[in-house]
Tab-separated table of C-alpha atoms and ligand atoms in Angstrom:
chain	number	residue	atom	x	y	z
A	305	MET	CA	17.171	-11.799	18.509
A	306	PHE	CA	14.549	-12.725	15.928
A	307	ASP	CA	15.456	-15.927	14.093
A	308	ALA	CA	13.903	-15.791	10.613
A	309	GLU	CA	14.805	-19.398	9.702
A	310	LYS	CA	13.165	-20.744	12.823
A	311	PHE	CA	10.114	-18.564	12.262
A	312	ILE	CA	9.751	-19.887	8.702
A	313	LYS	CA	10.063	-23.499	9.808
A	314	ASN	CA	7.384	-23.071	12.483
A	315	ALA	CA	5.101	-20.998	10.275
A	316	VAL	CA	5.205	-23.552	7.459
A	317	GLU	CA	4.236	-26.279	9.926
A	318	GLU	CA	1.494	-24.154	11.417
A	319	ALA	CA	0.120	-23.354	7.943
A	320	LYS	CA	0.084	-27.024	6.970
A	321	GLU	CA	-1.993	-27.765	10.068
A	322	THR	CA	-4.277	-24.746	9.784
A	323	VAL	CA	-5.362	-24.311	6.172
A	324	VAL	CA	-6.997	-27.116	4.281
A	325	GLY	CA	-7.675	-27.371	0.566
A	326	LYS	CA	-7.694	-24.368	-1.735
A	327	THR	CA	-6.890	-21.146	0.063
A	328	ILE	CA	-7.010	-17.551	-1.117
A	329	ILE	CA	-4.485	-14.861	-0.308
A	330	ALA	CA	-4.806	-11.166	-0.972
A	331	LEU	CA	-1.431	-10.503	-2.584
A	332	SER	CA	-0.760	-6.783	-2.989
A	333	GLY	CA	2.966	-6.993	-3.663
A	334	GLY	CA	3.774	-5.270	-0.387
A	335	VAL	CA	6.331	-6.958	1.828
A	336	ASP	CA	3.715	-8.361	4.247
A	337	SER	CA	1.410	-10.056	1.774
A	338	SER	CA	4.299	-11.163	-0.469
A	339	THR	CA	6.045	-12.805	2.480
A	340	CYS	CA	2.792	-14.448	3.496
A	341	ALA	CA	2.246	-15.771	-0.025
A	342	MET	CA	5.733	-17.273	-0.171
A	343	LEU	CA	5.401	-18.723	3.309
A	344	VAL	CA	1.999	-20.332	2.904
A	345	GLY	CA	2.941	-21.303	-0.669
A	346	LYS	CA	5.858	-23.211	0.825
A	347	ALA	CA	3.384	-25.097	2.988
A	348	ILE	CA	0.543	-25.840	0.554
A	349	GLY	CA	1.978	-25.105	-2.918
A	350	LYS	CA	-0.517	-24.566	-5.734
A	351	ASN	CA	-3.435	-24.868	-3.329
A	352	LEU	CA	-2.696	-21.270	-2.426
A	353	VAL	CA	-4.375	-18.974	-4.941
A	354	CYS	CA	-2.730	-15.534	-4.833
A	355	VAL	CA	-5.206	-12.876	-5.919
A	356	PHE	CA	-3.808	-9.498	-6.883
A	357	VAL	CA	-6.566	-6.900	-7.071
A	358	ASP	CA	-5.924	-3.970	-9.381
A	359	THR	CA	-8.039	-1.313	-7.697
A	360	GLY	CA	-6.923	1.439	-10.046
A	361	PHE	CA	-5.298	3.083	-7.017
A	362	MET	CA	-1.905	1.420	-7.289
A	363	ARG	CA	1.392	3.203	-7.814
A	364	LYS	CA	2.893	3.797	-11.252
A	365	ASN	CA	3.581	0.535	-13.155
A	366	GLU	CA	2.878	-1.475	-10.002
A	367	PRO	CA	0.229	-3.928	-11.263
A	368	GLU	CA	2.395	-4.953	-14.244
A	369	ARG	CA	5.487	-5.317	-12.098
A	370	ILE	CA	3.793	-7.431	-9.402
A	371	LYS	CA	2.369	-9.692	-12.094
A	372	GLU	CA	5.831	-10.122	-13.625
A	373	ILE	CA	7.447	-10.939	-10.275
A	374	PHE	CA	4.875	-13.367	-8.905
A	375	GLU	CA	3.523	-15.122	-11.981
A	376	THR	CA	6.456	-17.492	-11.935
A	377	LYS	CA	6.664	-17.900	-8.151
A	378	VAL	CA	3.090	-18.657	-7.088
A	379	ASN	CA	-0.363	-19.574	-8.343
A	380	PHE	CA	-1.202	-16.009	-9.437
A	381	GLU	CA	-4.584	-14.497	-10.342
A	382	PHE	CA	-4.911	-10.930	-11.614
A	383	ALA	CA	-8.259	-9.279	-10.821
A	384	ASP	CA	-8.848	-6.126	-12.826
A	385	ALA	CA	-11.412	-4.290	-10.719
A	386	GLN	CA	-10.585	-0.665	-11.517
A	387	GLU	CA	-14.040	0.373	-12.711
A	388	ARG	CA	-15.742	-1.312	-9.799
A	389	PHE	CA	-13.714	0.669	-7.274
A	390	PHE	CA	-14.008	3.991	-9.100
A	391	ASP	CA	-17.767	3.665	-9.498
A	392	ALA	CA	-18.238	2.820	-5.846
A	393	LEU	CA	-16.256	5.850	-4.696
A	394	LYS	CA	-18.137	8.433	-6.763
A	395	GLY	CA	-19.226	11.291	-4.515
A	396	ILE	CA	-17.545	9.849	-1.404
A	397	THR	CA	-15.436	12.303	0.576
A	398	ASP	CA	-15.075	10.821	4.056
A	399	PRO	CA	-11.825	8.832	4.540
A	400	GLU	CA	-13.342	6.148	6.721
A	401	GLU	CA	-16.248	5.726	4.339
A	402	LYS	CA	-13.757	5.338	1.477
A	403	ARG	CA	-11.981	2.620	3.462
A	404	LYS	CA	-15.218	0.815	4.236
A	405	ILE	CA	-16.369	0.838	0.624
A	406	ILE	CA	-12.965	-0.312	-0.625
A	407	GLY	CA	-12.823	-3.033	2.035
A	408	LYS	CA	-16.285	-4.227	1.066
A	409	ILE	CA	-15.346	-4.572	-2.609
A	410	TYR	CA	-12.154	-6.411	-1.680
A	411	ILE	CA	-14.228	-8.883	0.306
A	412	GLU	CA	-16.706	-9.290	-2.554
A	413	ILE	CA	-13.835	-10.095	-4.885
A	414	PHE	CA	-12.261	-12.592	-2.480
A	415	ASN	CA	-15.629	-14.227	-1.919
A	416	GLU	CA	-15.986	-14.575	-5.698
A	417	TYR	CA	-12.594	-16.234	-5.982
A	418	ALA	CA	-13.360	-18.402	-2.964
A	419	GLU	CA	-16.512	-19.602	-4.677
A	420	LYS	CA	-14.629	-20.234	-7.913
A	421	TYR	CA	-12.022	-22.344	-6.104
A	422	LYS	CA	-14.240	-23.675	-3.316
A	423	ALA	CA	-11.816	-22.161	-0.823
A	424	LYS	CA	-12.515	-21.828	2.873
A	425	PHE	CA	-9.573	-19.760	4.081
A	426	LEU	CA	-8.301	-16.275	3.417
A	427	VAL	CA	-4.667	-15.585	4.280
A	428	GLN	CA	-3.776	-11.998	5.152
A	429	GLY	CA	-0.476	-10.298	5.847
A	430	THR	CA	-1.649	-8.521	8.988
A	431	ILE	CA	1.298	-7.678	11.256
A	432	ALA	CA	1.420	-6.659	14.932
A	433	PRO	CA	1.180	-2.844	14.575
A	434	ASP	CA	-1.874	-3.250	12.307
A	435	TRP	CA	-4.074	-4.820	14.907
A	436	ILE	CA	-2.613	-2.748	17.747
A	437	GLU	CA	-3.658	0.449	15.919
A	438	THR	CA	-7.031	-0.907	14.922
A	439	LYS	CA	-7.715	-1.959	18.500
A	440	GLY	CA	-6.772	1.524	19.645
A	441	ASN	CA	-9.364	2.757	17.142
A	442	ILE	CA	-6.976	5.095	15.352
A	443	LYS	CA	-8.212	4.122	11.924
A	444	SER	CA	-10.362	1.324	10.627
A	445	HIS	CA	-7.527	0.290	8.369
A	446	HIS	CA	-4.991	-2.452	8.216
A	447	ASN	CA	-6.792	-5.468	7.000
A	448	VAL	CA	-7.951	-6.214	10.511
A	449	ALA	CA	-11.481	-4.933	10.614
A	450	LEU	CA	-13.036	-7.102	7.960
A	451	PRO	CA	-16.476	-5.989	6.889
A	452	SER	CA	-19.384	-8.292	7.502
A	453	GLY	CA	-20.281	-10.532	4.604
A	454	MET	CA	-16.965	-12.286	4.809
A	455	THR	CA	-17.576	-15.993	4.590
A	456	LEU	CA	-13.944	-17.065	4.650
A	457	GLU	CA	-11.990	-18.038	7.701
A	458	LEU	CA	-9.033	-15.766	8.321
A	459	TYR	CA	-5.454	-16.951	8.759
A	460	GLU	CA	-2.745	-14.411	9.630
A	461	PRO	CA	0.689	-16.051	9.911
A	462	LEU	CA	2.572	-12.750	10.447
A	463	ARG	CA	0.270	-11.505	13.225
A	464	ASP	CA	3.058	-11.270	15.852
A	465	LEU	CA	5.793	-9.768	13.682
A	466	TYR	CA	7.031	-6.223	13.246
A	467	LYS	CA	8.040	-4.809	9.880
A	468	GLU	CA	11.776	-5.325	10.216
A	469	GLU	CA	11.178	-8.964	11.114
A	470	VAL	CA	8.921	-9.435	8.106
A	471	ARG	CA	11.645	-7.946	5.888
A	472	LYS	CA	14.127	-10.455	7.301
A	473	VAL	CA	11.749	-13.348	6.617
A	474	ALA	CA	11.195	-12.017	3.084
A	475	ARG	CA	14.929	-11.969	2.390
A	476	VAL	CA	15.394	-15.498	3.715
A	477	LEU	CA	12.502	-16.642	1.521
A	478	GLY	CA	14.409	-15.314	-1.484
A	479	LEU	CA	12.332	-12.254	-2.290
A	480	SER	CA	14.352	-9.545	-4.026
A	481	GLU	CA	15.024	-6.122	-2.530
A	482	GLU	CA	12.317	-4.649	-4.697
A	483	ILE	CA	9.844	-6.526	-2.487
A	484	SER	CA	11.681	-7.070	0.809
A	485	GLU	CA	12.597	-3.388	1.177
A	486	ARG	CA	9.371	-2.046	-0.286
A	487	MET	CA	7.824	0.983	1.356
A	488	PRO	CA	4.532	0.363	3.111
A	489	PHE	CA	1.574	1.328	0.946
A	490	PRO	CA	-1.985	1.438	2.280
A	491	GLY	CA	-4.549	-1.079	1.003
A	492	PRO	CA	-6.891	1.689	-0.241
A	493	GLY	CA	-3.873	3.060	-2.130
A	494	LEU	CA	-4.060	6.390	-3.913
A	495	ALA	CA	-7.768	6.660	-3.082
A	496	ILE	CA	-6.755	7.977	0.347
A	497	ARG	CA	-4.005	10.145	-1.160
A	498	VAL	CA	-6.499	12.181	-3.113
A	499	LEU	CA	-8.192	14.142	-0.379
A	500	GLU	CA	-11.977	14.186	-0.452
A	501	GLU	CA	-13.587	12.955	-3.709
A	502	VAL	CA	-11.538	10.610	-5.881
A	503	THR	CA	-11.560	11.264	-9.621
A	504	LYS	CA	-9.551	9.577	-12.365
A	505	GLU	CA	-7.808	12.843	-13.220
A	506	LYS	CA	-6.736	13.371	-9.598
A	507	VAL	CA	-5.540	9.790	-9.183
A	508	GLU	CA	-3.398	10.166	-12.336
A	509	ILE	CA	-1.877	13.376	-10.971
A	510	VAL	CA	-1.040	11.928	-7.576
A	511	ARG	CA	0.338	8.757	-9.200
A	512	GLU	CA	2.780	10.806	-11.287
A	513	ALA	CA	3.752	12.977	-8.320
A	514	ASP	CA	4.274	9.889	-6.156
A	515	ALA	CA	6.541	8.355	-8.804
A	516	ILE	CA	8.649	11.530	-8.896
A	517	VAL	CA	8.972	11.672	-5.092
A	518	ARG	CA	10.048	8.023	-4.861
A	519	GLU	CA	12.408	8.333	-7.804
A	520	GLU	CA	14.200	11.342	-6.293
A	521	ILE	CA	14.454	9.616	-2.914
A	522	SER	CA	15.921	6.515	-4.490
A	523	TYR	CA	18.473	8.619	-6.453
A	524	SER	CA	19.506	10.243	-3.186
A	525	ASN	CA	20.044	6.843	-1.519
A	526	LEU	CA	18.213	8.036	1.574
A	527	LYS	CA	16.689	5.422	3.839
A	528	VAL	CA	13.183	6.482	4.726
A	529	TRP	CA	10.122	4.684	6.031
A	530	GLN	CA	7.714	6.193	3.527
A	531	ALA	CA	7.950	8.909	0.895
A	532	PHE	CA	4.877	9.891	-1.085
A	533	ALA	CA	2.684	12.601	-2.555
A	534	VAL	CA	-0.832	13.636	-1.588
A	535	LEU	CA	-3.218	15.676	-3.701
A	536	LEU	CA	-4.751	18.322	-1.472
A	537	GLU	CA	-8.257	19.679	-1.655
A	538	GLY	CA	-8.531	23.224	-3.007
A	539	LYS	CA	-6.538	25.093	-5.603
A	540	ALA	CA	-3.783	27.674	-5.787
A	541	THR	CA	-2.712	30.224	-8.346
A	542	GLY	CA	0.490	29.788	-10.301
A	543	VAL	CA	2.148	30.920	-13.540
A	544	LYS	CA	2.974	28.213	-16.016
A	545	ARG	CA	4.450	28.977	-19.433
A	546	ASP	CA	3.820	32.683	-18.762
A	547	LYS	CA	0.146	32.085	-18.190
A	548	ARG	CA	-1.911	32.188	-15.038
A	549	ASP	CA	-2.914	28.720	-13.939
A	550	TYR	CA	-5.319	27.979	-11.109
A	551	GLY	CA	-4.117	24.491	-10.296
A	552	TYR	CA	-3.691	21.669	-7.824
A	553	MET	CA	-1.579	21.496	-4.687
A	554	ILE	CA	0.604	18.505	-3.884
A	555	ALA	CA	1.887	17.774	-0.403
A	556	VAL	CA	5.060	15.729	-0.101
A	557	ARG	CA	5.330	13.499	2.956
A	558	ILE	CA	8.633	11.820	3.827
A	559	VAL	CA	8.866	10.141	7.207
A	560	GLU	CA	11.172	8.022	9.297
A	561	SER	CA	9.664	5.422	11.572
A	562	LYS	CA	10.293	2.002	13.077
A	563	ASP	CA	6.826	0.523	12.976
A	564	ALA	CA	4.475	3.304	11.821
A	565	MET	CA	3.091	3.728	15.341
A	566	THR	CA	5.048	6.969	15.612
A	567	ALA	CA	6.906	8.836	12.886
A	568	ASN	CA	8.981	11.936	12.257
A	569	ALA	CA	9.114	14.128	9.194
A	570	LYS	CA	12.466	13.460	7.562
A	571	ASN	CA	15.020	16.225	7.509
A	572	ILE	CA	15.547	16.375	3.768
A	573	LYS	CA	18.206	18.397	1.988
A	574	TRP	CA	16.774	21.536	0.492
A	575	GLU	CA	18.141	20.694	-2.987
A	576	ILE	CA	16.273	17.399	-3.022
A	577	LEU	CA	13.018	19.052	-2.001
A	578	GLN	CA	13.516	21.744	-4.622
A	579	ARG	CA	14.171	19.163	-7.302
A	580	ILE	CA	11.017	17.309	-6.327
A	581	ALA	CA	8.988	20.531	-6.414
A	582	SER	CA	10.325	21.664	-9.771
A	583	ARG	CA	9.860	18.267	-11.372
A	584	ILE	CA	6.298	17.909	-10.113
A	585	THR	CA	5.267	21.366	-11.334
A	586	ALA	CA	7.148	21.006	-14.630
A	587	GLU	CA	6.088	17.454	-15.498
A	588	ILE	CA	2.498	17.382	-14.287
A	589	PRO	CA	-0.046	19.722	-15.878
A	590	HIS	CA	-2.136	21.885	-13.560
A	591	VAL	CA	-0.057	21.386	-10.454
A	592	THR	CA	0.930	24.840	-9.319
A	593	ARG	CA	2.215	24.218	-5.825
A	594	VAL	CA	4.217	21.715	-3.818
A	595	LEU	CA	4.291	21.727	0.008
A	596	TYR	CA	6.409	19.710	2.429
A	597	ASP	CA	4.688	18.230	5.491
A	598	LEU	CA	6.676	18.862	8.689
A	599	THR	CA	4.315	17.143	11.123
A	600	SER	CA	5.252	14.188	13.307
A	601	LYS	CA	2.968	11.314	14.272
A	602	PRO	CA	1.458	12.066	16.750
A	603	PRO	CA	-0.221	14.511	16.446
A	604	ALA	CA	-0.580	13.802	12.715
A	605	THR	CA	-0.864	10.346	11.208
A	606	ILE	CA	1.396	9.198	8.388
A	607	GLU	CA	-1.343	9.287	5.777
A	608	PHE	CA	-3.465	12.430	5.361
A	609	GLU	CA	-6.748	10.551	5.419
B	1490	LIG	P1	-1.257	6.147	9.672
B	1490	LIG	O1	-1.736	7.045	8.577
B	1490	LIG	O2	-2.376	5.523	10.454
B	1490	LIG	O3	-0.526	4.959	8.946
B	1490	LIG	O4	-0.247	6.789	10.554
B	1490	LIG	C1	0.274	4.003	9.576
B	1490	LIG	C2	0.753	3.044	8.500
B	1490	LIG	O5	-0.350	2.327	7.956
B	1490	LIG	C3	-0.522	2.606	6.584
B	1490	LIG	N1	-1.964	2.766	6.380
B	1490	LIG	C4	-2.773	1.793	5.910
B	1490	LIG	N2	-2.509	0.527	5.537
B	1490	LIG	N3	-4.780	0.216	4.983
B	1490	LIG	C5	-3.525	-0.261	5.070
B	1490	LIG	O6	-3.307	-1.407	4.701
B	1490	LIG	C6	-5.128	1.470	5.349
B	1490	LIG	O7	-6.286	1.869	5.253
B	1490	LIG	C7	-4.055	2.302	5.838
B	1490	LIG	N4	-4.021	3.576	6.301
B	1490	LIG	C8	-2.723	3.833	6.623
B	1490	LIG	C9	0.257	3.885	6.325
B	1490	LIG	O8	0.667	3.978	4.976
B	1490	LIG	C10	1.390	3.747	7.306
B	1490	LIG	O9	2.403	2.900	6.820
């Protein structure tokens, strides 16, 4: 049985011995990085600078909420980098290229903060399945494959944990349910939930659709691993307010999983799916169609890109 208290005690000691002086952490507000921030913060206090990067690809109201939660808990820095990310992704359609570009900008930003604070270490909330999948070459994601140009030394205190264990540690560290039970959300965010080229209009649409999906799932009290919306490439005809509309297609993905290595499409009540579909088409202009993804992982992955 995993003992969260013991883990925390050991991790705090390990952090004290490993990181020296000012240290940067990429705090996204997800359960992994939040737990890491609290843990390493416990070890080195204000010497840990928690940088939240607003990529412009975050979920609805997320940047504001994360700021509110962590401003009082840790040494918090808000990096507004929306334009930088959007500009860099113009014309890019390949998912792995998107990830590489996004990763590169993240590193640039952390290097800038490291220079500002004369920091030598970067703490990351990488957990076991992240590096297992990266090693297996499934996707270049999960924090693990850091682009070259990184001058900071990496420290990953959660490297041997699985998600449920991280959630336990988060609860023991006093993080509220909003964080400890948070759904996983990919680092590149909504940029990989708009298929092919990312535009501001498309990101806004998928952000609204995502908020509706998560809201309906939370009303239904269903426990799911991830529930989200994806904006598909291509268009479909619909009738909105008695007029023909050639609009966007949203795919809804709701999966159950233990560690994201495998996943199953959740068997969702028809009424919930219908409510999601009618809200998305009614509340978001130019969305004419909503589809539910039935595929398991494998052969699909959880994300579409
Ligand atoms: P896939 O799509 O590979 O996703 O089945 C497995 C889990 O990882 C998340 N994911 C990512 N996380 N950066 C991340 O930090 C990424 O580029 C990335 N791609 C996928 C995904 O949401 C799921 O929880």
